[in-house]
Amino acid sequence: MARKQGITLAIVAFAIYIIGGINTFGGLGLIAFMKGRDLWGWGDGRTIGYLALCTGLCLSILGVLLMRIFRNRGL
């Protein structure tokens, strides 16, 4: 059971890392290409891009930290 839980936690950490990377590069794309345009009524595309960039970087860092923690748990 502990081995199965360890694999599940590792997959969750890897998924957080991947989602953070997609969010980071999506934010960079919005910053580069959506200057001054409205994004689905949410606001300026560039501003949403900065938000996506920052949250993506935070998620990527969190994913890496979780992977390191789960690897060193000894499960």
C-alpha atoms as a printed R data frame, in Angstrom:
   type eleno elety resid chain resno       x      y       z
1  ATOM     1    CA   MET     A     1   0.000  0.000   0.000
2  ATOM     2    CA   ALA     A     2   2.802  2.421   0.864
3  ATOM     3    CA   ARG     A     3   4.469  1.792  -2.496
4  ATOM     4    CA   LYS     A     4   1.236  2.543  -4.359
5  ATOM     5    CA   GLN     A     5   0.744  5.761  -2.386
6  ATOM     6    CA   GLY     A     6   4.335  6.803  -3.150
7  ATOM     7    CA   ILE     A     7   3.764  6.350  -6.894
8  ATOM     8    CA   THR     A     8   0.515  8.329  -6.705
9  ATOM     9    CA   LEU     A     9   2.199 11.210  -4.891
10 ATOM    10    CA   ALA     A    10   5.028 11.212  -7.428
11 ATOM    11    CA   ILE     A    11   2.545 11.371 -10.313
12 ATOM    12    CA   VAL     A    12   0.693 14.252  -8.637
13 ATOM    13    CA   ALA     A    13   3.977 16.142  -8.127
14 ATOM    14    CA   PHE     A    14   4.967 15.557 -11.763
15 ATOM    15    CA   ALA     A    15   1.537 16.728 -12.959
16 ATOM    16    CA   ILE     A    16   1.880 19.947 -10.921
17 ATOM    17    CA   TYR     A    17   5.300 20.486 -12.495
18 ATOM    18    CA   ILE     A    18   3.952 19.972 -16.039
19 ATOM    19    CA   ILE     A    19   0.945 22.256 -15.465
20 ATOM    20    CA   GLY     A    20   3.299 24.922 -14.119
21 ATOM    21    CA   GLY     A    21   5.474 24.699 -17.227
22 ATOM    22    CA   ILE     A    22   2.488 24.995 -19.556
23 ATOM    23    CA   ASN     A    23   1.216 27.947 -17.549
24 ATOM    24    CA   THR     A    24   4.622 29.640 -17.654
25 ATOM    25    CA   PHE     A    25   5.031 29.393 -21.411
26 ATOM    26    CA   GLY     A    26   1.386 30.297 -21.994
27 ATOM    27    CA   GLY     A    27   1.932 33.410 -19.907
28 ATOM    28    CA   LEU     A    28   4.999 34.317 -21.960
29 ATOM    29    CA   GLY     A    29   2.936 33.915 -25.129
30 ATOM    30    CA   LEU     A    30   0.201 36.162 -23.768
31 ATOM    31    CA   ILE     A    31   2.744 38.798 -22.767
32 ATOM    32    CA   ALA     A    32   4.320 38.736 -26.221
33 ATOM    33    CA   PHE     A    33   1.221 38.620 -28.435
34 ATOM    34    CA   MET     A    34  -1.756 40.085 -26.543
35 ATOM    35    CA   LYS     A    35  -0.619 43.616 -25.756
36 ATOM    36    CA   GLY     A    36  -3.641 45.895 -25.491
37 ATOM    37    CA   ARG     A    37  -6.216 43.204 -26.419
38 ATOM    38    CA   ASP     A    38  -9.064 41.994 -24.257
39 ATOM    39    CA   LEU     A    39  -8.893 38.316 -23.288
40 ATOM    40    CA   TRP     A    40 -12.428 36.834 -23.044
41 ATOM    41    CA   GLY     A    41 -13.635 39.784 -20.996
42 ATOM    42    CA   TRP     A    42 -11.156 39.064 -18.200
43 ATOM    43    CA   GLY     A    43  -8.926 42.069 -18.900
44 ATOM    44    CA   ASP     A    44  -5.825 42.947 -20.847
45 ATOM    45    CA   GLY     A    45  -4.086 39.868 -22.225
46 ATOM    46    CA   ARG     A    46  -0.694 41.094 -21.132
47 ATOM    47    CA   THR     A    47  -1.818 41.418 -17.517
48 ATOM    48    CA   ILE     A    48  -3.295 37.914 -17.538
49 ATOM    49    CA   GLY     A    49   0.004 36.758 -19.054
50 ATOM    50    CA   TYR     A    50   1.974 38.152 -16.114
51 ATOM    51    CA   LEU     A    51  -0.408 36.380 -13.741
52 ATOM    52    CA   ALA     A    52  -0.015 33.095 -15.647
53 ATOM    53    CA   LEU     A    53   3.773 33.506 -15.718
54 ATOM    54    CA   CYS     A    54   4.042 34.025 -11.959
55 ATOM    55    CA   THR     A    55   1.642 31.233 -11.023
56 ATOM    56    CA   GLY     A    56   3.329 28.897 -13.512
57 ATOM    57    CA   LEU     A    57   6.739 29.541 -11.989
58 ATOM    58    CA   CYS     A    58   5.354 28.963  -8.491
59 ATOM    59    CA   LEU     A    59   3.705 25.699  -9.561
60 ATOM    60    CA   SER     A    60   6.899 24.507 -11.241
61 ATOM    61    CA   ILE     A    61   8.938 25.206  -8.130
62 ATOM    62    CA   LEU     A    62   6.312 23.485  -5.979
63 ATOM    63    CA   GLY     A    63   6.338 20.449  -8.262
64 ATOM    64    CA   VAL     A    64  10.118 20.138  -8.087
65 ATOM    65    CA   LEU     A    65  10.103 20.483  -4.304
66 ATOM    66    CA   LEU     A    66   7.394 17.847  -3.958
67 ATOM    67    CA   MET     A    67   9.283 15.473  -6.238
68 ATOM    68    CA   ARG     A    68  12.416 15.901  -4.129
69 ATOM    69    CA   ILE     A    69  10.494 15.360  -0.886
70 ATOM    70    CA   PHE     A    70   8.695 12.259  -2.141
71 ATOM    71    CA   ARG     A    71  11.897 10.788  -3.548
72 ATOM    72    CA   ASN     A    72  13.723 11.150  -0.246
73 ATOM    73    CA   ARG     A    73  10.914  9.701   1.888
74 ATOM    74    CA   GLY     A    74  12.169  6.157   1.484
75 ATOM    75    CA   LEU     A    75   8.847  4.616   0.436
